[in-house]
Short mmCIF file of C-alpha atoms and ligand atoms in Angstrom, two decimals:
data_model
loop_
_atom_site.label_atom_id
_atom_site.label_comp_id
_atom_site.label_asym_id
_atom_site.label_seq_id
_atom_site.Cartn_x
_atom_site.Cartn_y
_atom_site.Cartn_z
CA MET L 1 151.84 169.96 124.81
CA LYS L 2 149.24 171.64 123.89
CA THR L 3 145.28 170.63 125.27
CA PRO L 4 143.41 171.70 122.98
CA GLY L 5 139.60 172.72 124.22
CA ALA L 6 137.33 169.26 124.02
CA ILE L 7 134.57 170.82 121.90
CA PRO L 8 135.06 173.55 118.81
CA ALA L 9 131.59 175.17 119.48
CA SER L 10 131.28 175.45 115.71
CA ASN L 11 131.73 172.68 115.42
CA SER L 12 128.91 170.46 117.31
CA VAL L 13 126.50 173.61 116.04
CA SER L 14 126.97 172.93 112.44
CA ALA L 15 126.51 169.50 112.91
CA ARG L 16 123.54 169.68 115.32
CA HIS L 17 121.45 171.91 112.57
CA GLU L 18 121.50 169.08 110.14
CA GLY L 19 119.80 167.58 112.93
CA PRO L 20 119.95 164.10 114.21
CA ALA L 21 121.46 160.45 113.17
CA ARG L 22 119.35 159.52 109.94
CA LEU L 23 119.37 156.57 107.60
CA ILE L 24 119.59 157.85 103.29
CA VAL L 25 117.66 155.40 101.22
CA ASN L 26 118.34 156.04 97.52
CA LEU L 27 115.39 154.79 95.54
CA ALA L 28 116.68 154.93 91.70
CA ALA L 29 120.02 153.26 92.75
CA LEU L 30 116.87 150.07 93.91
CA ALA L 31 115.32 150.62 90.49
CA GLY L 32 118.73 149.34 89.19
CA ASN L 33 119.44 147.24 91.54
CA TYR L 34 116.49 145.67 89.95
CA CYS L 35 117.17 145.54 85.89
CA THR L 36 120.91 144.62 87.40
CA LEU L 37 119.06 141.68 88.65
CA GLN L 38 116.55 141.60 85.78
CA ASN L 39 119.02 141.48 83.07
CA LEU L 40 121.53 138.91 84.97
CA SER L 41 118.47 136.40 84.79
CA PRO L 42 116.56 137.70 81.47
CA ALA L 43 114.93 133.97 80.87
CA ALA L 44 113.14 134.22 83.93
CA GLU L 45 110.60 136.62 85.95
CA THR L 46 112.37 139.03 88.58
CA GLY L 47 110.61 139.23 91.79
CA ALA L 48 110.87 141.13 94.94
CA VAL L 49 111.74 140.01 98.72
CA VAL L 50 109.99 142.61 100.14
CA LYS L 51 109.47 140.74 103.76
CA ALA L 52 110.72 142.41 106.95
CA ASP L 53 109.80 145.81 105.86
CA ALA L 54 111.94 145.65 102.75
CA TYR L 55 114.73 144.69 104.90
CA GLY L 56 114.17 147.24 107.38
CA LEU L 57 113.87 150.20 104.57
CA ASP L 58 110.57 150.82 104.36
CA ALA L 59 108.13 148.77 102.45
CA GLY L 60 105.93 151.21 101.09
CA HIS L 61 108.98 153.36 99.40
CA ILE L 62 110.14 149.98 98.53
CA THR L 63 107.49 148.46 96.64
CA ARG L 64 105.93 150.93 95.02
CA THR L 65 109.86 151.65 93.33
CA LEU L 66 110.21 148.63 92.44
CA ALA L 67 106.51 148.49 90.96
CA HIS L 68 107.40 151.39 88.58
CA ALA L 69 110.88 149.41 88.38
CA GLY L 70 108.56 146.28 86.48
CA CYS L 71 108.57 144.23 89.44
CA ARG L 72 104.96 142.60 89.53
CA THR L 73 105.64 139.62 91.97
CA PHE L 74 106.31 140.22 95.92
CA PHE L 75 107.46 138.17 98.81
CA THR L 76 106.70 138.87 102.38
CA ALA L 77 106.94 136.33 105.26
CA THR L 78 103.58 136.95 106.86
CA PRO L 79 100.30 138.32 105.81
CA ALA L 80 100.28 141.41 107.55
CA GLU L 81 103.28 142.45 105.56
CA GLY L 82 101.64 141.44 102.60
CA ALA L 83 98.54 143.20 103.27
CA ALA L 84 101.11 146.51 103.91
CA VAL L 85 102.82 145.55 100.22
CA ARG L 86 99.11 145.97 98.61
CA ALA L 87 98.27 148.59 100.10
CA ALA L 88 102.00 150.84 98.78
CA LEU L 89 100.74 149.50 95.14
CA ASN L 90 97.33 151.59 95.05
CA GLY L 91 96.22 149.87 92.42
CA THR L 92 98.90 148.33 90.58
CA GLU L 93 98.46 144.78 89.62
CA ALA L 94 100.72 142.54 91.20
CA ARG L 95 100.90 139.10 92.32
CA ILE L 96 101.97 138.85 95.96
CA PHE L 97 103.29 135.62 97.99
CA VAL L 98 103.39 134.95 101.70
CA LEU L 99 105.77 132.84 102.16
CA ASN L 100 105.43 131.60 105.98
CA GLY L 101 102.48 130.34 104.84
CA TYR L 102 98.99 130.12 105.70
CA TRP L 103 97.72 131.17 108.81
CA PRO L 104 93.59 130.65 109.50
CA HIS L 105 93.35 133.48 111.76
CA SER L 106 94.17 135.79 108.82
CA ALA L 107 91.72 133.91 106.55
CA ARG L 108 90.23 137.18 105.78
CA LEU L 109 93.41 138.62 105.38
CA TYR L 110 94.63 137.27 102.78
CA ARG L 111 91.08 136.89 100.59
CA GLU L 112 90.74 140.77 101.26
CA ALA L 113 94.59 141.69 100.45
CA GLY L 114 95.01 139.32 97.57
CA LEU L 115 97.58 137.27 99.44
CA THR L 116 99.26 133.66 97.98
CA PRO L 117 100.34 131.59 100.65
CA VAL L 118 102.91 129.56 99.55
CA ILE L 119 102.71 126.06 101.35
CA ASN L 120 105.20 124.56 103.77
CA ALA L 121 103.65 120.98 104.81
CA LEU L 122 100.39 119.02 103.71
CA ASP L 123 98.17 120.18 107.11
CA GLU L 124 97.97 123.16 105.97
CA LEU L 125 97.01 122.69 102.82
CA ALA L 126 94.60 120.59 103.82
CA ALA L 127 93.80 124.15 106.07
CA PHE L 128 93.96 126.09 103.52
CA SER L 129 91.64 123.94 101.00
CA ALA L 130 89.38 123.74 103.71
CA GLY L 131 89.06 127.67 104.05
CA GLY L 132 87.90 127.56 101.04
CA GLY L 133 91.13 126.89 98.60
CA GLY L 134 92.04 129.40 95.53
CA ALA L 135 96.04 130.41 94.43
CA CYS L 136 98.33 128.61 96.07
CA GLY L 137 102.44 127.91 95.46
CA LEU L 138 104.06 125.09 97.51
CA HIS L 139 107.18 125.07 98.92
CA ILE L 140 109.78 121.77 99.14
CA ASP L 141 112.06 121.47 100.99
CA THR L 142 115.31 120.05 98.95
CA GLY L 143 117.90 120.33 101.89
CA LEU L 144 117.33 123.70 104.04
CA ASN L 145 115.47 121.78 106.26
CA ARG L 146 113.62 124.98 107.19
CA LEU L 147 110.20 125.11 105.62
CA GLY L 148 108.45 123.09 103.09
CA LEU L 149 107.13 120.11 102.41
CA SER L 150 109.16 116.38 102.45
CA GLU L 151 110.32 115.66 98.85
CA THR L 152 107.62 112.38 100.02
CA ASP L 153 104.80 114.90 100.84
CA ALA L 154 104.90 116.44 97.71
CA ALA L 155 105.38 112.82 95.79
CA SER L 156 101.55 112.10 96.91
CA LEU L 157 100.09 115.36 95.21
CA LEU L 158 98.55 115.79 91.64
CA PRO L 159 97.30 118.86 90.83
CA GLY L 160 93.75 118.97 90.46
CA GLU L 161 93.30 115.99 93.10
CA GLY L 162 92.68 115.15 96.14
CA LEU L 163 93.87 118.20 98.44
CA LEU L 164 95.19 120.64 95.41
CA ALA L 165 91.23 119.43 94.20
CA ASN L 166 90.32 123.09 94.68
CA CYS L 167 93.57 125.15 94.88
CA GLN L 168 95.54 126.60 91.70
CA LEU L 169 98.84 126.19 92.24
CA ALA L 170 100.91 129.37 91.29
CA LEU L 171 104.01 128.30 92.21
CA VAL L 172 106.41 125.97 93.26
CA MET L 173 109.60 126.75 94.81
CA SER L 174 112.45 125.73 97.40
CA HIS L 175 115.63 127.61 99.07
CA LEU L 176 118.99 127.38 98.58
CA ALA L 177 120.83 126.59 101.95
CA CYS L 178 124.31 128.01 100.22
CA ALA L 179 123.68 129.64 96.90
CA ASP L 180 126.47 132.70 98.78
CA GLU L 181 128.82 130.35 98.38
CA PRO L 182 129.16 128.99 94.58
CA GLY L 183 131.43 126.33 95.55
CA ARG L 184 129.21 124.37 97.19
CA GLU L 185 128.09 120.80 95.78
CA MET L 186 125.49 121.37 97.71
CA ASN L 187 123.44 123.85 94.92
CA ALA L 188 123.70 121.42 92.67
CA ARG L 189 122.53 118.42 94.77
CA GLN L 190 119.42 120.44 95.77
CA ARG L 191 118.74 121.67 92.33
CA ALA L 192 118.76 118.51 91.17
CA ARG L 193 116.42 117.43 93.51
CA PHE L 194 114.82 120.31 92.84
CA ILE L 195 114.11 119.36 89.16
CA ALA L 196 113.21 115.89 89.80
CA VAL L 197 110.97 117.08 92.72
CA SER L 198 108.49 119.80 90.49
CA ALA L 199 108.44 117.79 87.28
CA ARG L 200 104.99 115.78 88.45
CA PHE L 201 103.33 119.62 88.82
CA GLY L 202 103.53 120.06 85.13
CA ASP L 203 103.80 123.31 83.57
CA VAL L 204 103.49 125.49 86.49
CA THR L 205 106.18 128.57 87.85
CA ARG L 206 109.23 127.71 89.44
CA SER L 207 110.74 129.39 91.29
CA LEU L 208 114.84 128.09 93.60
CA ALA L 209 116.96 131.17 93.61
CA ASN L 210 117.50 134.27 95.79
CA THR L 211 120.29 137.07 94.64
CA GLY L 212 122.49 134.43 95.76
CA GLY L 213 121.25 131.93 93.51
CA VAL L 214 121.04 134.68 90.80
CA LEU L 215 124.50 134.72 90.35
CA LEU L 216 125.11 130.66 90.72
CA GLY L 217 123.73 131.39 86.75
CA PRO L 218 121.29 130.28 84.34
CA ASP L 219 120.96 126.52 85.59
CA TYR L 220 119.13 128.26 88.92
CA HIS L 221 116.62 130.98 87.29
CA PHE L 222 114.49 128.80 86.66
CA ASP L 223 110.59 130.72 85.67
CA LEU L 224 110.72 132.88 89.01
CA THR L 225 113.75 134.41 90.84
CA ARG L 226 113.14 136.12 94.17
CA PRO L 227 115.86 137.84 95.00
CA GLY L 228 116.01 140.26 98.34
CA ILE L 229 119.83 141.49 99.65
CA GLY L 230 121.10 142.49 96.10
CA LEU L 231 118.03 144.99 95.47
CA TYR L 232 119.42 146.77 98.84
CA GLY L 233 122.61 146.64 97.08
CA VAL L 234 124.58 143.79 98.70
CA ASN L 235 126.09 140.84 97.40
CA PRO L 236 125.90 137.89 99.53
CA ALA L 237 128.54 136.10 98.01
CA THR L 238 131.65 139.00 97.83
CA GLU L 239 130.15 141.05 100.61
CA ALA L 240 131.18 143.81 98.19
CA PRO L 241 128.79 146.31 96.52
CA GLU L 242 128.90 144.68 92.72
CA PRO L 243 127.30 143.82 90.78
CA PHE L 244 124.85 145.83 92.79
CA THR L 245 124.61 149.73 93.87
CA PRO L 246 124.53 150.26 97.63
CA VAL L 247 121.36 151.72 98.60
CA LEU L 248 121.50 153.29 101.95
CA HIS L 249 123.78 154.63 103.86
CA VAL L 250 123.57 155.77 107.88
CA ASP L 251 124.45 159.62 108.22
CA ALA L 252 124.92 161.05 111.57
CA PRO L 253 126.02 164.06 113.54
CA LEU L 254 129.77 164.25 115.70
CA LEU L 255 128.16 166.07 118.51
CA GLN L 256 131.63 166.71 120.62
CA VAL L 257 135.46 166.47 119.81
CA ARG L 258 137.46 165.95 122.40
CA SER L 259 140.87 165.30 122.86
CA VAL L 260 142.20 162.12 124.96
CA LYS L 261 146.10 162.15 126.81
CA ASP L 262 147.26 158.96 126.36
CA GLY L 263 146.78 156.89 129.16
CA GLU L 264 143.14 157.97 129.27
CA THR L 265 139.89 155.38 128.72
CA VAL L 266 136.83 156.20 126.70
CA GLY L 267 133.45 154.96 126.81
CA TYR L 268 132.29 152.36 129.56
CA GLY L 269 133.50 149.72 131.33
CA ALA L 270 136.92 151.50 130.67
CA ARG L 271 138.33 149.28 128.38
CA TRP L 272 139.73 151.21 125.43
CA GLN L 273 142.77 153.06 126.44
CA ALA L 274 144.72 155.76 124.35
CA ASP L 275 148.30 155.25 123.53
CA GLY L 276 149.11 158.49 122.64
CA GLN L 277 147.28 161.54 122.23
CA ARG L 278 144.02 161.58 120.57
CA THR L 279 141.16 162.80 118.80
CA ILE L 280 138.41 161.49 119.72
CA ALA L 281 134.83 162.50 117.77
CA ILE L 282 131.49 161.12 119.48
CA ALA L 283 128.91 160.47 117.40
CA GLY L 284 125.13 161.10 118.36
CA ILE L 285 124.07 157.18 116.89
CA GLY L 286 124.25 154.27 119.25
CA TYR L 287 122.65 150.49 119.53
CA ALA L 288 119.40 152.01 120.07
CA ASP L 289 119.80 153.21 116.05
CA GLY L 290 121.41 148.95 115.55
CA LEU L 291 124.43 149.83 115.46
CA MET L 292 126.13 146.10 116.97
CA ARG L 293 127.39 146.47 120.10
CA SER L 294 130.45 143.83 118.78
CA ALA L 295 130.73 147.00 116.27
CA ARG L 296 133.74 147.66 118.57
CA GLN L 297 136.02 145.23 117.14
CA GLY L 298 136.68 146.52 114.09
CA GLY L 299 134.28 148.51 113.49
CA TYR L 300 134.38 151.76 111.84
CA ALA L 301 132.48 155.22 110.06
CA ARG L 302 133.52 157.35 107.16
CA LEU L 303 134.60 160.67 107.64
CA GLY L 304 134.98 161.93 104.29
CA GLU L 305 136.98 159.08 102.41
CA ALA L 306 139.26 157.95 105.65
CA ALA L 307 137.92 155.10 107.71
CA VAL L 308 137.76 156.37 111.03
CA PRO L 309 137.38 153.27 113.80
CA ILE L 310 135.04 153.42 116.73
CA VAL L 311 136.62 153.02 120.36
CA GLY L 312 135.33 151.61 123.51
CA ALA L 313 132.16 150.27 123.84
CA VAL L 314 129.15 152.02 121.46
CA SER L 315 126.00 152.79 123.89
CA MET L 316 122.89 153.35 123.37
CA ASP L 317 122.85 156.78 121.54
CA LEU L 318 126.35 157.58 121.42
CA THR L 319 129.57 156.32 119.70
CA ALA L 320 133.05 157.01 119.81
CA LEU L 321 135.56 157.48 116.92
CA ASP L 322 139.13 157.97 116.87
CA VAL L 323 139.51 160.79 114.02
CA THR L 324 143.48 161.70 114.78
CA GLY L 325 144.53 162.96 112.30
CA HIS L 326 141.31 164.37 110.41
CA GLU L 327 140.67 167.33 113.07
CA ALA L 328 139.94 169.38 110.25
CA LEU L 329 137.73 167.37 107.87
CA ALA L 330 136.10 166.56 111.46
CA ALA L 331 135.41 170.11 112.12
CA GLU L 332 134.32 171.09 109.29
CA THR L 333 132.56 168.27 108.07
CA ALA L 334 130.84 167.84 111.52
CA ARG L 335 128.84 163.97 110.29
CA VAL L 336 130.41 160.32 109.38
CA GLN L 337 128.53 157.45 107.60
CA PHE L 338 127.90 154.36 108.31
CA TYR L 339 127.45 151.81 106.19
CA GLY L 340 126.65 152.81 102.70
CA ALA L 341 129.30 150.65 100.50
CA ASP L 342 131.09 149.08 103.15
CA LEU L 343 128.10 147.44 104.88
CA GLY L 344 129.21 144.00 103.76
CA PRO L 345 132.61 143.90 105.81
CA VAL L 346 131.27 146.46 108.73
CA ALA L 347 128.99 143.75 109.43
CA GLY L 348 131.53 141.11 108.60
CA ALA L 349 133.72 142.99 111.08
CA ALA L 350 130.53 143.00 114.30
CA GLY L 351 130.74 138.75 113.37
CA THR L 352 127.23 139.76 111.97
CA ILE L 353 125.39 140.21 107.90
CA GLY L 354 124.50 142.69 106.34
CA TYR L 355 120.84 141.28 106.26
CA GLU L 356 121.20 141.74 110.03
CA LEU L 357 122.19 145.00 109.91
CA LEU L 358 119.58 146.32 107.75
CA THR L 359 116.84 144.77 109.55
CA ARG L 360 118.16 145.77 112.91
CA LEU L 361 118.06 149.86 111.94
CA GLY L 362 116.48 151.34 114.36
CA GLY L 363 113.29 153.18 114.12
CA ARG L 364 115.16 156.08 115.91
CA LEU L 365 116.64 156.83 112.55
CA GLU L 366 114.84 159.95 110.40
CA ARG L 367 114.75 158.28 107.26
CA ARG L 368 115.21 159.89 103.96
CA TYR L 369 114.33 158.60 100.49
CA GLU L 370 116.02 159.88 97.59
CA GLY L 371 115.64 159.07 93.82
CA GLY L 372 112.34 158.46 94.25
CA VAL L 373 109.39 158.01 91.68
C1 PLP E 401 114.52 135.87 102.28
C2 PLP E 401 114.37 134.57 101.47
C3 PLP E 401 114.53 135.00 100.11
C4 PLP E 401 115.44 136.41 99.62
O1 PLP E 401 116.44 136.07 99.85
P1 PLP E 401 117.97 136.83 99.38
O2 PLP E 401 119.22 136.43 100.39
O3 PLP E 401 117.64 137.75 100.03
O4 PLP E 401 118.33 137.69 98.52
C5 PLP E 401 114.31 133.81 99.18
N1 PLP E 401 113.44 133.25 99.09
C6 PLP E 401 113.17 132.90 100.58
C7 PLP E 401 112.12 131.61 100.68
C8 PLP E 401 113.50 133.44 101.60
O5 PLP E 401 113.01 133.55 102.86
#
């Protein structure tokens, strides 16, 4: 049998010509997803969750695009993230809520960047009030048991009185535990509890729905929605992109293509063994760029339209792909794509969810933003 030379040099060189692995973000698709979410909940205002650097995609680019698409309410986890969003807004007026609440040591940041804390407990409300008060949100737990005032604590509050005397309530919210599972009875139970507990706060803006909640339908929309993952092109309920448009993909060069004989192994630990002669392409991307090591179970990349499986252990900077049968395409295109429209299923194969893959995208990836304003 002919054993081809390991490295078609032109392939290797042309791949390098276009540079190392990069993250490509389609800002027009992001704006389109914002409109899709707004159209799905026409009676409510559509906010945007841009915590964790907009799920790893860069809060600056994401915020500016969403503001241009009409978004006027943003949610971050921390005050530092909120300040970054305020800077990105560059004078466009918008409300920025800090979901993880009030951090007294950052009191100045809230004032200077105009951030609105979402208060999660009575002692936190007392600290906020003691620090001068002002506009704030209240998060009331209705069953997730993560953050939020208990319903009993919420029932001890009245707008304009006591702990709320020098606070202007800008929002009353809760968060769903199973929004991505429309069949779960927990959703209706949390909704009923939210309606009951929020009633005492009168005519305040109410918010319950993340992306999954928007997809649950109008009963869940209330006044303001808080989608995150849907903006970034992932449907949390089905893991398919629909009704959203994929926003990102990762594109990596094939640094070498080699022929591996029957019985030879690939990668650290020598655990993957060729069953017959295989053509293996080595992509210049690894777990330092955010690929999961566990992606070797069922993970794949796209070479053109073809799904090419990851073989062997993903290493820090390199990943082996079985491109047997696609040699010509590998030589011609010399680059492969990860994630894209497959993000949800690929995450599932690696034992995780699209959210985690996004927030793990590595700082080494070259970033390219397309379709911006
Ligand atoms: C992260 C988060 C969201 C956004 O959820 P998605 O599932 O990404 O739409 C909304 N609300 C709260 C409280 C969150 O923590």
